[in-house]
């Protein structure tokens, strides 16, 4: 998955975090392709999940700071993903295999693309008008 301008929400600080998420997703993808072992894959997945939480927290802080009207529904999308990802992680710890890895990759990639191009793009004008760059 390559970063491209269509993924930009027009706020440099957020774009940087999204780029990092793409990078972590790619690290995981590369390790799956290279047939890395369960520990290695679980570690990369954990890194991706941990940074996702940090990123969601940062976004939600900006929502609070600027009284973003859609904050509640956006936070719900974050919470839903966090819950689903915990389930995936649990399965992973039980036993990683190629099918689970591909499913996980596709799920995370699609979620990330949809979320960045949908919900995240929606907050851009609001945050920008409150001086967030
Ligand atoms: Fe978001």
Tab-separated table of C-alpha atoms and ligand atoms in Angstrom:
chain	number	residue	atom	x	y	z
A	1	UNK	CA	0.000	0.000	0.000
A	2	UNK	CA	1.589	3.238	-1.092
A	3	UNK	CA	0.940	6.671	0.304
A	4	UNK	CA	-0.562	9.031	-2.244
A	5	UNK	CA	-2.084	12.486	-2.227
A	6	UNK	CA	-5.620	11.107	-2.270
A	7	UNK	CA	-4.941	9.954	1.291
A	8	UNK	CA	-4.033	13.451	2.420
A	9	UNK	CA	-6.578	15.192	4.642
A	10	UNK	CA	-4.749	18.491	4.152
A	11	UNK	CA	-3.450	18.740	7.733
A	12	UNK	CA	0.286	18.071	7.930
A	13	UNK	CA	0.351	16.698	11.496
A	14	UNK	CA	-2.449	14.206	10.750
A	15	UNK	CA	-1.007	13.203	7.372
A	16	UNK	CA	2.261	12.398	9.093
A	17	UNK	CA	0.501	10.051	11.512
A	18	UNK	CA	-1.459	8.413	8.697
A	19	UNK	CA	1.799	7.904	6.776
A	20	UNK	CA	3.245	6.181	9.804
A	21	UNK	CA	0.187	3.885	9.966
A	22	UNK	CA	0.670	2.966	6.306
A	23	UNK	CA	4.350	2.287	7.005
A	24	UNK	CA	3.511	-0.014	9.935
A	25	UNK	CA	0.892	-1.805	7.846
A	26	UNK	CA	3.496	-2.300	5.101
A	27	UNK	CA	6.010	-3.679	7.605
A	28	UNK	CA	3.425	-6.229	8.641
A	29	UNK	CA	2.599	-6.998	4.993
A	30	UNK	CA	6.293	-7.499	4.119
A	31	UNK	CA	6.767	-9.864	7.039
A	32	UNK	CA	3.698	-11.887	5.988
A	33	UNK	CA	5.038	-12.104	2.422
A	34	UNK	CA	8.447	-13.162	3.712
A	35	UNK	CA	6.825	-15.924	5.800
A	36	UNK	CA	8.071	-14.613	9.102
A	37	UNK	CA	7.198	-16.598	12.185
A	38	UNK	CA	4.272	-16.086	14.523
A	39	UNK	CA	6.253	-14.051	17.081
A	40	UNK	CA	7.589	-11.668	14.492
A	41	UNK	CA	4.130	-11.182	12.940
A	42	UNK	CA	2.430	-10.771	16.305
A	43	UNK	CA	5.040	-8.146	17.231
A	44	UNK	CA	4.494	-6.143	14.057
A	45	UNK	CA	0.735	-6.378	14.465
A	46	UNK	CA	1.080	-5.140	18.045
A	47	UNK	CA	3.207	-2.200	16.854
A	48	UNK	CA	0.529	-1.277	14.333
A	49	UNK	CA	-2.249	-1.581	16.895
A	50	UNK	CA	-0.361	0.422	19.518
A	51	UNK	CA	0.338	3.264	17.136
A	52	UNK	CA	-3.264	3.203	15.923
A	53	UNK	CA	-4.365	3.795	19.517
A	54	UNK	CA	-1.929	6.686	19.888
A	55	UNK	CA	-3.180	8.187	16.643
A	56	UNK	CA	-6.856	7.825	17.581
A	57	UNK	CA	-6.093	9.463	20.903
A	58	UNK	CA	-4.435	12.391	19.139
A	59	UNK	CA	-7.374	12.855	16.797
A	60	UNK	CA	-9.838	12.711	19.673
A	61	UNK	CA	-7.834	15.308	21.574
A	62	UNK	CA	-8.100	17.632	18.596
A	63	UNK	CA	-11.852	17.010	18.472
A	64	UNK	CA	-12.163	17.942	22.134
A	65	UNK	CA	-9.958	20.997	21.751
A	66	UNK	CA	-12.017	22.346	18.833
A	67	UNK	CA	-15.473	21.105	19.925
A	68	UNK	CA	-15.895	19.044	16.763
A	69	UNK	CA	-19.635	18.334	16.348
A	70	UNK	CA	-19.086	14.841	14.853
A	71	UNK	CA	-16.699	13.790	17.626
A	72	UNK	CA	-19.014	11.169	19.167
A	73	UNK	CA	-19.694	9.229	15.961
A	74	UNK	CA	-16.064	9.468	14.922
A	75	UNK	CA	-14.923	8.179	18.294
A	76	UNK	CA	-17.408	5.323	17.969
A	77	UNK	CA	-15.748	4.282	14.684
A	78	UNK	CA	-12.382	4.282	16.473
A	79	UNK	CA	-13.757	2.234	19.367
A	80	UNK	CA	-15.395	-0.265	17.004
A	81	UNK	CA	-12.116	-0.815	15.217
A	82	UNK	CA	-10.202	-1.140	18.473
A	83	UNK	CA	-12.645	-3.861	19.562
A	84	UNK	CA	-12.410	-5.751	16.259
A	85	UNK	CA	-8.646	-5.511	16.270
A	86	UNK	CA	-8.497	-6.978	19.774
A	87	UNK	CA	-10.432	-9.988	18.477
A	88	UNK	CA	-7.994	-10.349	15.597
A	89	UNK	CA	-5.059	-10.098	17.963
A	90	UNK	CA	-6.527	-12.803	20.181
A	91	UNK	CA	-6.851	-15.143	17.194
A	92	UNK	CA	-3.291	-14.292	16.273
A	93	UNK	CA	-1.925	-15.248	19.601
A	94	UNK	CA	-3.747	-18.570	19.357
A	95	UNK	CA	-2.177	-19.309	16.008
A	96	UNK	CA	-1.112	-17.182	13.074
A	97	UNK	CA	-1.443	-18.670	9.632
A	98	UNK	CA	-1.347	-17.393	6.065
A	99	UNK	CA	-5.136	-17.104	5.740
A	100	UNK	CA	-5.500	-15.166	8.959
A	101	UNK	CA	-2.627	-12.894	7.965
A	102	UNK	CA	-4.136	-12.087	4.574
A	103	UNK	CA	-7.578	-11.534	6.120
A	104	UNK	CA	-6.073	-9.262	8.743
A	105	UNK	CA	-4.116	-7.289	6.183
A	106	UNK	CA	-7.118	-6.829	3.924
A	107	UNK	CA	-9.354	-5.843	6.812
A	108	UNK	CA	-6.915	-3.261	8.187
A	109	UNK	CA	-6.018	-1.867	4.786
A	110	UNK	CA	-9.661	-1.436	3.750
A	111	UNK	CA	-10.631	0.045	7.093
A	112	UNK	CA	-7.745	2.492	7.002
A	113	UNK	CA	-8.453	3.614	3.439
A	114	UNK	CA	-12.194	4.015	4.045
A	115	UNK	CA	-11.688	5.801	7.328
A	116	UNK	CA	-9.027	8.227	6.094
A	117	UNK	CA	-10.906	9.061	2.921
A	118	UNK	CA	-14.259	9.285	4.668
A	119	UNK	CA	-14.516	10.227	8.341
A	120	UNK	CA	-11.056	11.771	8.584
A	121	UNK	CA	-11.465	13.933	5.516
A	122	UNK	CA	-14.745	15.208	6.982
A	123	UNK	CA	-13.068	16.758	10.024
A	124	UNK	CA	-10.396	18.553	8.006
A	125	UNK	CA	-12.274	21.818	7.313
A	126	UNK	CA	-13.374	22.060	10.952
A	127	UNK	CA	-9.899	21.502	12.368
A	128	UNK	CA	-8.283	23.784	9.809
A	129	UNK	CA	-10.712	26.582	10.664
A	130	UNK	CA	-9.591	26.183	14.305
A	131	UNK	CA	-5.961	26.665	13.385
A	132	UNK	CA	-4.842	23.014	13.365
A	133	UNK	CA	-2.093	22.474	10.818
B	1	LIG	FE1	-10.092	8.902	12.663
